[in-house]
Each structure stands twice: as C-alpha cells, then as structure tokens.
C-alpha cells in the first residue's frame, strides 16, 4: 500500500505495489565483502513495537542501540526484491521510536523516495508521533531530489502539529540554494515570518551562510548590501560569513574589500575571522600573506586555533613546502591545544604531497597510539595520494586494512579508481560491499560507474544502474545521460533511449504523493 502511493509510474507490480528490486542494490546484494563469504540474515516475523522504555539506560547506550537498529532496518529493506516497505517492516522485531526513525531517515538521505515511504509507515503505527527532528530529516532527504512541493506540504503539517522550527526553513532554503534556485532560497527564509517566527540577525546570518556555502556568495553579498542597516544591523559574524564565501571562491580582492569594510565599521577580527582569512590565502596559494596574517594575530595576542594550524599545514604541504608545514605542526603541539585528528590528517597530507608515504604511515601509527584516530578522512587522504601516484595496488591494500568504517567518500574514491583502471569487476565488488554496509551511493558514484560501463560497452548493466538511480529519485546529470544515449545510439537502440527519456521526464514532473 505504501509504495502504491509514492510513484505514479515505473516498476509497479500486480496489485499496485512498486517493486523493491531497485532498492535491493542500494543496500546489499547479500552480506558479502571483498574478503568474506555471504552470510544469511534471519529476521523474526513479528510486528514493530512502539518504543516505551521502563528503564533509564545511559545516553550512550541508547545511541548505540538506535544506530544498530537503524542499520538493521536498512538491511531488512534490502532483503526482498518484490515486497513493499510495509510488508518488510511488519516482519521485523525492532522497537520503533522517533530517534530511531530519525536515524533511518538520515541514512536514507540519498534516497528520498524510500525515506518518504518509511516516514509514512511509521506515521501509520499506533501510538507513534513524529517529531520536529523526524520531519526535518525527511525534508532534507526530499530536498535532495527537489521534491519541494511535498516539503512545503510537510511544513503545513508541522504548523498544524506545532512542530515547526526555524531549522525547517533553513533546511528548505539550503536545498533550494544547492539547486541554484536563489530566489526561492531567500524566499524560504523570509517565509518563516508568515508562520509566526521573527527573523533576527542570527537568521539573517544563516541565510547569508546558506547562500555562501552553496557557491552563491555573489547573491549573499547582494542580500547583505540590500538589507544592511535597513532590516538588520550586521555583526562580526555577518562579515565573517562573507569572508568565508569569497575565500572559497579564491577571490582575494573581494576578501580584502569585505575585510576592510568590516574594520571600517568598527569590528576587529577574532580568531574565527583570522582563521577564515588565513585559509582563503592558503587556498589561493598566497602563503606569505597567510603567514603575515598569522603573525599579525599573534602580535594582537589572539591565540591561533587548531583550525588555523591545519590550514597552514595543508596549504604549505600541498605546495611541497614540507619543512614549513612541519614547523607549524610543531608550533601546534606547543600551542596548548591537544592535538586532534584534523591536525594529524593535515600532516599526513603534507607528507603525501612530498611523496613520503612511509612517513605518513608513521603519523597514522602515532595517531593510533595517542587515541586520536585514524579516521576515514585519514585513509581518504592516503588513498587519494596513492592513486595520484599510480600506486593502485597499495591503495587497495590500504582500503582492505582500514581500522575504521569507510564512508561514502572512501567508497567513491575506490569505485572511481577501479573504473578509471577499467577493472569494473572490482568496482562492482566494492559497490556491493558498500551496499552491504547500508551506505547509499550518491549521484557522483552512479555517474562514475555508469560512464565506465558505457566505455566498456556493457550497456545493459549501464541501463540497469541508470534505472536504479532514477528509481531512488536521483536526477541524472546531463553529461552522463548524453554519454549513455550516444552509446545506445551507436548500438541502434533508439527504443531504449526513448524509454529512459520518458522515465527521466516523469521523474522531473512527478511529485510524490502525501
């Protein structure tokens, strides 16, 4: 019943249910990994239970339990190819609570269609009530697949249930901004006033931050200039947000203009401001200027933060200025702050840029001994550099021996590596291992694999993955569809092109049903 309400097209089975086949590949085609045999997973056939705890377990215990149950639910959803979400979840024996549903929805953030069906399933369970957090998690997922009409209908529900928060509007605005819908992003923030919220300087800053972080800093600057001293009095954070946005664009001219205006308005830079300005100059490879700002802040008795040391170590390391990078690492050790994983990761990257990978591994061992990692980001850095140095065999060995769980970024690095090396068998093995862990692929991973399949003229498989991508609500980038279309044309398969084009058009036009 749930899936029959979701899409008006594609994949319906007799009886009006959408096939689960497409989702089985998103999570797991079995519990296989690159080294382990598949192991069956047995589930009890009893209904979900609404969570009512009569004890008071520690917060840590509750969080671990929620995380484990969320992972189990994601794997349950992969076990049947022809069942609805409702059927699958009814067979589980897991206590259902808002924190659990929130965690599941976050895990499904790249699969808005599936997230929506889980949300509706929970809503229909006796005694269950969604919270602000579960609504916001669903809205985040729907925003990724541009289901804005449904997102706004959920806002109305939240208003009726008195669950609305300012965060809800910020989430919708961010998704509009990332979809390059700048007017809608600004309007989404301003709409909070229509729902009874007062827009204050903190909300103004959040709107600037949303635009800046979605690579729309020019629009953020226009909003700032248009509203400054008319609707809001900017504060130091307002200027800091613009500095970060222009810094991300490596536009040092605008960075310096905003920095000058900030000081003219009587605001003196703090450690956060200095950190952003130093990072901007490092990104633009103006390391002498970055160090000048570092020296200036020390002269003003403004103590550098670990973030600032990371920026300098990263920037100098990427330019093979290893001795200077090491100098700042030593200064960070004597700064009074405990060394953290990001600082060590910056040092790992600095060694890798200078092709001193063995020294990078020594840093990893030091991290382990000091109990500050390594984390997935540490391994991602090493993998990136090994691949850059064409040491793909070593990269795979490092991946296999990771001492922490890979993230979607790690899987993407490895899948792309094997695709580029024309080892599609290995790329698909890692893809399946990722799904077995309940990690959802995003658009870029689909693009890498589908393009590689086209290059190998494995068009049936390419079309299968393309269909899966559409079925979870991910819209295909134009360049990827063009590559697939050309490969199909070369094989004279115009009918397949027409079929995929119709499906893409339906995805673009069809709204999920509340």
Coordinates of C-alpha atoms in Angstrom, one line a residue:
X1 CA 0.0 0.0 0.0
X2 CA 2.7 2.5 0.9
X3 CA 4.6 2.2 -2.4
X4 CA 1.5 2.3 -4.5
X5 CA 1.0 5.8 -3.1
X6 CA 4.5 7.0 -3.9
X7 CA 5.1 7.0 -7.7
X8 CA 2.6 7.2 -10.5
X9 CA 5.0 5.4 -12.8
X10 CA 7.7 2.8 -13.3
X11 CA 8.1 -0.6 -11.7
X12 CA 4.7 -1.4 -10.4
X13 CA 3.8 -5.0 -9.8
X14 CA 0.4 -6.7 -10.0
X15 CA -1.6 -5.4 -7.1
X16 CA -0.3 -1.8 -7.4
X17 CA 3.0 -2.1 -5.5
X18 CA 6.3 -0.6 -6.6
X19 CA 9.0 -3.3 -7.0
X20 CA 11.7 -3.5 -4.3
X21 CA 14.2 -4.7 -6.8
X22 CA 15.7 -1.3 -7.3
X23 CA 16.3 -0.8 -3.7
X24 CA 18.0 -4.1 -3.1
X25 CA 21.0 -2.9 -5.0
X26 CA 21.2 0.3 -3.0
X27 CA 21.8 -1.5 0.3
X28 CA 23.0 -5.0 -0.2
X29 CA 23.1 -7.8 -2.7
X30 CA 23.9 -10.0 0.3
X31 CA 26.3 -9.6 3.2
X32 CA 29.3 -10.1 1.0
X33 CA 32.5 -8.1 1.3
X34 CA 35.7 -8.4 -0.7
X35 CA 37.1 -11.0 1.7
X36 CA 34.1 -12.7 3.3
X37 CA 31.6 -15.1 2.1
X38 CA 27.9 -14.1 2.1
X39 CA 26.1 -14.9 5.3
X40 CA 22.3 -15.1 5.5
X41 CA 20.4 -12.8 7.8
X42 CA 17.5 -14.2 9.7
X43 CA 14.6 -11.9 10.8
X44 CA 11.8 -12.6 13.2
X45 CA 8.3 -12.3 11.8
X46 CA 6.7 -10.1 14.4
X47 CA 5.3 -6.6 14.2
X48 CA 7.2 -3.4 15.0
X49 CA 6.7 -2.3 18.6
X50 CA 6.3 1.4 19.6
X51 CA 9.2 2.2 21.9
X52 CA 8.1 2.6 25.6
X53 CA 11.1 2.3 27.9
X54 CA 10.5 1.4 31.6
X55 CA 14.2 1.8 32.4
X56 CA 16.7 4.6 32.0
X57 CA 19.7 3.4 30.1
X58 CA 22.6 5.8 29.6
X59 CA 22.5 8.2 26.7
X60 CA 25.5 6.4 25.1
X61 CA 23.7 3.0 25.4
X62 CA 20.6 4.4 23.8
X63 CA 22.5 6.0 20.9
X64 CA 24.4 2.7 20.2
X65 CA 21.1 0.8 20.2
X66 CA 19.4 3.3 17.9
X67 CA 22.4 3.2 15.5
X68 CA 22.4 -0.6 15.4
X69 CA 18.6 -0.8 14.9
X70 CA 18.7 1.8 12.1
X71 CA 21.4 -0.2 10.3
X72 CA 19.4 -3.3 10.7
X73 CA 16.3 -1.7 9.3
X74 CA 18.3 -0.5 6.2
X75 CA 19.5 -4.1 5.7
X76 CA 16.0 -5.5 6.1
X77 CA 14.8 -3.2 3.4
X78 CA 17.3 -4.9 1.0
X79 CA 16.4 -8.5 1.7
X80 CA 13.3 -8.8 -0.6
X81 CA 13.1 -7.8 -4.2
X82 CA 9.3 -7.8 -4.6
X83 CA 7.9 -6.6 -1.3
X84 CA 6.6 -3.3 -0.1
X85 CA 8.3 -1.4 2.7
X86 CA 5.2 -2.0 4.8
X87 CA 5.5 -5.8 4.3
X88 CA 9.2 -5.8 5.1
X89 CA 9.0 -3.7 8.2
X90 CA 6.0 -5.6 9.6
X91 CA 8.2 -8.7 9.7
X92 CA 10.8 -7.0 11.8
X93 CA 11.1 -7.1 15.6
X94 CA 12.5 -3.7 16.5
X95 CA 11.2 -1.1 18.9
X96 CA 10.1 1.9 16.9
X97 CA 10.9 5.3 18.3
X98 CA 11.3 8.9 16.9
X99 CA 15.1 8.8 17.4
X100 CA 15.3 5.5 15.5
X101 CA 13.2 6.8 12.6
X102 CA 15.2 10.0 12.5
X103 CA 18.4 7.9 12.2
X104 CA 16.9 5.7 9.5
X105 CA 15.8 8.8 7.5
X106 CA 19.3 10.2 7.8
X107 CA 20.8 7.0 6.4
X108 CA 18.3 7.3 3.6
X109 CA 19.1 10.9 2.8
X110 CA 20.2 10.0 -0.7
X111 CA 17.0 8.0 -1.4
X112 CA 14.1 10.4 -0.9
X113 CA 11.5 8.0 -2.2
X114 CA 12.4 5.3 0.2
X115 CA 12.7 7.8 3.1
X116 CA 9.2 9.0 2.4
X117 CA 7.8 5.5 2.5
X118 CA 9.5 4.7 5.8
X119 CA 8.2 8.0 7.3
X120 CA 4.6 7.2 6.2
X121 CA 4.9 3.7 7.6
X122 CA 6.0 5.0 11.0
X123 CA 3.2 7.6 10.9
X124 CA 0.6 4.9 10.5
X125 CA 1.8 2.8 13.5
X126 CA -0.4 3.0 16.5
X127 CA 0.9 5.4 19.2
X128 CA 3.7 6.8 17.1
X129 CA 4.1 10.5 16.7
X130 CA 6.7 12.2 14.5
X131 CA 8.8 14.9 16.0
X132 CA 10.4 18.1 14.6
X133 CA 13.6 16.1 14.1
X134 CA 11.9 13.3 12.0
X135 CA 10.1 15.8 9.9
X136 CA 13.3 17.8 9.3
X137 CA 15.2 14.6 8.4
X138 CA 12.6 13.8 5.7
X139 CA 12.5 17.3 4.4
X140 CA 16.3 17.2 4.0
X141 CA 16.0 13.9 2.0
X142 CA 13.2 15.2 -0.2
X143 CA 15.1 18.4 -0.9
X144 CA 17.9 16.4 -2.4
X145 CA 15.6 15.1 -5.0
X146 CA 13.9 18.5 -5.4
X147 CA 10.5 17.4 -4.1
X148 CA 9.9 21.0 -2.8
X149 CA 6.1 20.9 -3.2
X150 CA 5.9 17.9 -0.8
X151 CA 8.4 19.6 1.5
X152 CA 6.1 22.6 1.9
X153 CA 3.1 20.4 2.5
X154 CA 5.1 18.9 5.4
X155 CA 5.7 22.4 6.7
X156 CA 1.9 22.8 6.8
X157 CA 1.6 19.6 8.8
X158 CA 4.3 20.7 11.2
X159 CA 2.5 24.0 11.7
X160 CA -0.8 22.2 12.5
X161 CA 1.1 19.9 15.0
X162 CA 3.1 22.9 16.4
X163 CA 6.3 21.2 15.4
X164 CA 7.8 24.0 13.2
X165 CA 11.2 25.4 13.9
X166 CA 13.4 27.9 12.2
X167 CA 15.7 25.0 11.3
X168 CA 12.9 23.7 9.0
X169 CA 13.1 26.8 6.8
X170 CA 16.9 26.8 6.9
X171 CA 16.8 23.2 5.5
X172 CA 14.5 24.0 2.7
X173 CA 16.5 27.2 1.9
X174 CA 19.7 25.2 1.7
X175 CA 18.3 22.7 -0.7
X176 CA 16.9 25.5 -2.9
X177 CA 20.3 27.2 -2.8
X178 CA 22.2 24.0 -3.8
X179 CA 19.7 23.6 -6.7
X180 CA 20.7 27.1 -7.8
X181 CA 17.2 28.4 -7.0
X182 CA 18.5 31.5 -5.3
X183 CA 15.2 33.5 -5.2
X184 CA 13.4 30.5 -3.7
X185 CA 16.2 30.1 -1.2
X186 CA 15.8 33.6 0.0
X187 CA 12.1 33.4 0.0
X188 CA 12.1 30.2 2.1
X189 CA 14.0 32.0 4.9
X190 CA 11.7 35.0 4.7
X191 CA 8.6 32.8 4.8
X192 CA 9.3 31.9 8.4
X193 CA 7.7 35.3 9.3
X194 CA 4.5 34.2 7.6
X195 CA 4.5 31.2 10.0
X196 CA 4.8 33.4 13.1
X197 CA 8.6 33.5 13.6
X198 CA 10.5 36.7 13.9
X199 CA 13.5 37.0 11.6
X200 CA 16.5 38.2 13.7
X201 CA 20.2 38.9 12.9
X202 CA 21.0 35.2 13.6
X203 CA 18.6 34.2 10.9
X204 CA 19.9 36.9 8.5
X205 CA 23.4 35.4 9.1
X206 CA 22.1 31.9 8.5
X207 CA 20.6 33.0 5.2
X208 CA 24.0 34.5 4.1
X209 CA 25.7 31.3 5.2
X210 CA 23.3 29.1 3.2
X211 CA 23.9 31.1 0.1
X212 CA 27.7 31.4 0.6
X213 CA 28.2 27.6 1.2
X214 CA 26.2 26.7 -1.9
X215 CA 28.6 28.7 -4.0
X216 CA 26.3 31.6 -4.4
X217 CA 28.4 34.1 -2.4
X218 CA 27.7 36.8 -5.0
X219 CA 24.0 36.6 -4.2
X220 CA 24.8 36.5 -0.5
X221 CA 26.7 39.8 -1.0
X222 CA 23.7 41.3 -2.8
X223 CA 21.4 40.3 0.1
X224 CA 23.9 41.7 2.6
X225 CA 24.2 45.0 0.7
X226 CA 20.4 45.3 0.2
X227 CA 19.4 44.6 3.8
X228 CA 22.4 46.1 5.7
X229 CA 21.2 48.8 8.1
X230 CA 17.7 48.6 6.6
X231 CA 16.4 45.4 8.0
X232 CA 19.4 44.2 10.0
X233 CA 22.4 45.6 11.7
X234 CA 25.2 43.3 10.6
X235 CA 27.6 41.9 13.3
X236 CA 31.1 40.4 13.1
X237 CA 29.6 37.0 12.1
X238 CA 27.9 38.6 9.1
X239 CA 31.2 39.8 7.7
X240 CA 32.9 36.5 8.6
X241 CA 30.4 34.5 6.6
X242 CA 31.1 36.7 3.5
X243 CA 34.8 36.4 4.0
X244 CA 34.5 32.6 4.0
X245 CA 32.3 32.6 0.9
X246 CA 34.7 34.8 -1.1
X247 CA 37.6 32.8 0.3
X248 CA 36.0 29.6 -1.1
X249 CA 35.8 31.3 -4.5
X250 CA 39.5 32.2 -4.0
X251 CA 38.5 35.8 -4.8
X252 CA 41.1 37.6 -2.6
X253 CA 40.1 41.0 -4.0
X254 CA 36.6 40.7 -2.5
X255 CA 38.1 39.1 0.7
X256 CA 40.2 42.2 1.2
X257 CA 37.3 44.5 0.4
X258 CA 35.0 42.8 2.9
X259 CA 37.8 42.7 5.5
X260 CA 38.4 46.4 5.0
X261 CA 34.7 47.3 5.3
X262 CA 34.4 45.2 8.4
X263 CA 37.3 47.1 10.1
X264 CA 35.8 50.4 8.9
X265 CA 32.5 49.5 10.7
X266 CA 34.5 49.1 13.9
X267 CA 34.7 45.3 14.0
X268 CA 38.1 43.8 14.9
X269 CA 38.9 40.3 13.6
X270 CA 38.7 37.5 16.1
X271 CA 40.3 34.0 15.9
X272 CA 37.5 32.8 13.7
X273 CA 37.9 35.7 11.3
X274 CA 41.6 35.3 11.1
X275 CA 41.2 31.5 10.5
X276 CA 39.0 32.2 7.5
X277 CA 41.2 34.9 6.0
X278 CA 44.3 32.7 6.5
X279 CA 42.6 29.7 5.0
X280 CA 41.5 31.8 2.0
X281 CA 45.1 32.9 1.3
X282 CA 46.3 29.3 1.7
X283 CA 43.7 28.1 -0.9
X284 CA 44.8 30.8 -3.3
X285 CA 48.4 29.7 -2.7
X286 CA 49.3 33.1 -1.2
X287 CA 51.2 31.5 1.7
X288 CA 53.4 34.5 2.5
X289 CA 50.2 36.6 3.1
X290 CA 48.7 33.8 5.1
X291 CA 51.7 33.8 7.4
X292 CA 51.6 37.6 7.6
X293 CA 48.1 37.4 9.0
X294 CA 49.2 34.6 11.4
X295 CA 52.0 36.8 12.7
X296 CA 49.5 39.8 13.0
X297 CA 47.1 37.8 15.1
X298 CA 49.9 36.7 17.4
X299 CA 51.1 40.3 17.8
X300 CA 47.5 41.2 18.8
X301 CA 47.6 38.4 21.4
X302 CA 44.9 36.5 19.5
X303 CA 45.8 32.8 20.1
X304 CA 45.7 30.7 16.9
X305 CA 43.2 27.8 16.9
X306 CA 43.9 24.2 15.8
X307 CA 41.9 25.1 12.6
X308 CA 44.4 27.8 11.7
X309 CA 47.4 25.4 12.1
X310 CA 45.5 22.9 9.9
X311 CA 45.0 25.5 7.2
X312 CA 48.7 26.4 7.2
X313 CA 49.9 22.8 7.3
X314 CA 47.5 21.8 4.5
X315 CA 48.4 24.8 2.4
X316 CA 52.2 24.6 2.8
X317 CA 52.1 20.8 2.4
X318 CA 50.2 20.9 -0.9
X319 CA 52.9 23.2 -2.3
X320 CA 55.6 20.7 -1.2
X321 CA 56.9 23.2 1.4
X322 CA 57.2 20.3 3.8
X323 CA 59.8 21.9 6.2
X324 CA 57.4 24.9 6.8
X325 CA 54.4 22.6 7.2
X326 CA 56.4 20.6 9.8
X327 CA 57.4 23.8 11.6
X328 CA 53.7 24.8 12.0
X329 CA 52.9 21.3 13.2
X330 CA 55.5 21.6 15.9
X331 CA 54.1 25.0 16.8
X332 CA 50.6 23.5 17.1
X333 CA 52.0 20.9 19.5
X334 CA 53.2 23.7 21.8
X335 CA 50.1 25.8 21.4
X336 CA 48.4 24.4 24.4
X337 CA 45.6 22.7 22.5
X338 CA 45.5 18.9 22.4
X339 CA 46.4 17.5 19.0
X340 CA 43.3 16.4 17.2
X341 CA 42.7 14.2 14.2
X342 CA 42.3 17.1 11.7
X343 CA 45.8 18.4 12.6
X344 CA 47.3 14.9 12.2
X345 CA 45.4 14.5 8.9
X346 CA 46.9 17.8 7.6
X347 CA 50.4 16.4 8.4
X348 CA 49.5 13.1 6.7
X349 CA 48.6 15.1 3.6
X350 CA 51.7 17.2 3.7
X351 CA 53.9 14.0 3.8
X352 CA 51.9 12.5 0.9
X353 CA 52.2 15.6 -1.3
X354 CA 56.0 15.2 -0.9
X355 CA 55.7 11.5 -1.7
X356 CA 56.9 10.5 1.7
X357 CA 54.1 7.9 2.2
X358 CA 56.1 5.9 4.8
X359 CA 56.3 9.0 7.0
X360 CA 52.6 9.4 6.5
X361 CA 52.0 5.9 7.8
X362 CA 54.2 6.7 10.9
X363 CA 51.9 9.6 11.6
X364 CA 48.9 7.2 11.4
X365 CA 50.6 4.9 13.9
X366 CA 51.2 7.9 16.2
X367 CA 47.5 8.8 15.9
X368 CA 46.6 5.3 16.9
X369 CA 48.9 5.3 19.9
X370 CA 47.6 8.6 21.1
X371 CA 43.9 7.5 20.6
X372 CA 43.0 10.3 18.2
X373 CA 42.3 8.2 15.1
X374 CA 42.9 7.3 12.4
X375 CA 39.5 8.1 10.9
X376 CA 38.0 7.6 7.5
X377 CA 39.3 11.1 6.4
X378 CA 42.9 9.9 7.2
X379 CA 42.5 7.0 4.9
X380 CA 40.8 9.0 2.2
X381 CA 43.9 11.3 2.1
X382 CA 46.3 8.4 1.8
X383 CA 44.1 6.7 -0.8
X384 CA 43.9 9.9 -2.9
X385 CA 47.6 10.3 -3.0
X386 CA 48.4 6.6 -3.7
X387 CA 46.1 6.7 -6.6
X388 CA 47.6 10.0 -7.8
X389 CA 51.0 8.3 -7.7
X390 CA 49.6 5.4 -9.7
X391 CA 50.1 3.0 -6.8
X392 CA 46.7 1.4 -7.1
X393 CA 47.6 -2.0 -5.7
X394 CA 48.9 -0.3 -2.5
X395 CA 45.7 1.8 -2.4
X396 CA 43.5 -1.3 -2.4
X397 CA 45.7 -2.9 0.3
X398 CA 45.2 0.2 2.5
X399 CA 41.5 0.1 1.9
X400 CA 41.3 -3.6 2.9
X401 CA 43.2 -2.9 6.1
X402 CA 41.3 0.2 7.3
X403 CA 40.9 0.2 11.0
X404 CA 37.6 2.2 10.9
X405 CA 34.4 2.1 8.8
X406 CA 34.7 3.6 5.3
X407 CA 32.5 6.5 4.5
X408 CA 30.7 7.1 1.2
X409 CA 33.6 9.3 0.2
X410 CA 36.0 6.3 0.7
X411 CA 33.9 4.0 -1.4
X412 CA 33.6 6.7 -4.1
X413 CA 37.4 7.0 -4.2
X414 CA 37.8 3.3 -4.7
X415 CA 35.0 2.8 -7.2
X416 CA 36.3 5.7 -9.3
X417 CA 39.9 4.2 -9.1
X418 CA 38.8 0.9 -10.4
X419 CA 36.5 2.4 -13.1
X420 CA 39.5 4.5 -14.3
X421 CA 41.6 1.4 -14.4
X422 CA 39.0 -0.5 -16.4
X423 CA 38.5 -3.0 -13.5
X424 CA 34.8 -3.0 -13.4
X425 CA 34.7 -6.3 -11.6
X426 CA 36.5 -4.7 -8.7
X427 CA 34.5 -1.5 -8.9
X428 CA 31.2 -3.5 -8.6
X429 CA 32.7 -5.6 -5.7
X430 CA 33.3 -2.5 -3.7
X431 CA 29.9 -1.1 -4.7
X432 CA 28.3 -4.2 -3.4
X433 CA 30.3 -4.1 -0.2
X434 CA 29.2 -0.5 0.3
X435 CA 25.6 -1.5 -0.1
X436 CA 26.1 -4.4 2.3
X437 CA 27.0 -1.8 4.9
X438 CA 23.9 0.2 4.2
X439 CA 25.8 3.1 2.7
X440 CA 23.8 4.9 0.0
X441 CA 25.6 5.9 -3.3
X442 CA 25.1 9.4 -4.5
X443 CA 24.8 10.9 -7.9
X444 CA 28.6 11.1 -8.5
X445 CA 29.1 7.4 -7.7
X446 CA 26.3 6.4 -10.1
X447 CA 27.9 8.6 -12.7
X448 CA 31.3 7.1 -12.4
X449 CA 30.0 3.5 -12.6
X450 CA 27.5 4.1 -15.5
X451 CA 30.1 6.0 -17.5
X452 CA 32.6 3.2 -17.0
X453 CA 30.1 0.6 -18.1
X454 CA 29.4 2.7 -21.2
X455 CA 33.1 2.8 -22.0
X456 CA 33.2 -1.0 -21.7
X457 CA 30.1 -1.2 -23.9
X458 CA 28.2 -3.0 -21.1
X459 CA 25.0 -1.1 -21.9
X460 CA 22.5 -3.5 -20.3
X461 CA 24.3 -3.1 -17.0
X462 CA 24.6 0.7 -17.5
X463 CA 20.9 0.9 -18.1
X464 CA 20.2 -1.1 -15.1
X465 CA 22.2 1.2 -12.8
X466 CA 20.7 4.2 -14.6
X467 CA 17.2 2.9 -13.8
X468 CA 18.1 2.3 -10.2
X469 CA 19.4 5.9 -9.9
X470 CA 16.1 7.2 -11.2
X471 CA 14.0 4.9 -9.1
X472 CA 15.5 6.3 -5.9
X473 CA 14.8 9.8 -7.1
X474 CA 18.3 10.9 -8.2
X475 CA 18.1 13.0 -11.3
X476 CA 20.7 12.2 -13.9
X477 CA 23.3 14.9 -14.8
X478 CA 23.1 15.9 -18.5
X479 CA 26.6 14.8 -19.4
X480 CA 26.0 11.3 -18.1
X481 CA 22.8 10.8 -19.9
X482 CA 24.4 12.2 -23.1
X483 CA 27.2 9.6 -22.8
X484 CA 24.7 6.7 -22.3
X485 CA 22.5 8.0 -25.1
X486 CA 25.4 8.1 -27.5
X487 CA 26.5 4.6 -26.6
X488 CA 22.9 3.3 -27.1
X489 CA 22.7 5.2 -30.5
X490 CA 25.9 3.6 -31.6
X491 CA 24.2 0.2 -31.0
X492 CA 21.0 1.2 -32.8
X493 CA 18.9 1.1 -29.6
X494 CA 16.7 4.1 -30.1
X495 CA 13.8 2.3 -28.3
X496 CA 15.9 2.1 -25.1
X497 CA 16.8 5.8 -25.3
X498 CA 13.1 6.7 -25.7
X499 CA 12.2 4.5 -22.7
X500 CA 14.8 6.2 -20.4
X501 CA 13.9 9.7 -21.7
X502 CA 10.3 9.1 -20.7
X503 CA 11.3 7.9 -17.3
X504 CA 13.5 10.9 -16.8
X505 CA 10.7 13.2 -17.8
X506 CA 8.3 11.6 -15.4
X507 CA 10.8 11.9 -12.6
X508 CA 11.2 15.6 -13.4
X509 CA 7.4 16.2 -13.4
X510 CA 6.0 13.8 -10.9
X511 CA 5.5 14.9 -7.3
X512 CA 5.4 12.3 -4.5
X513 CA 2.0 12.0 -3.0
X514 CA 1.5 12.9 0.6

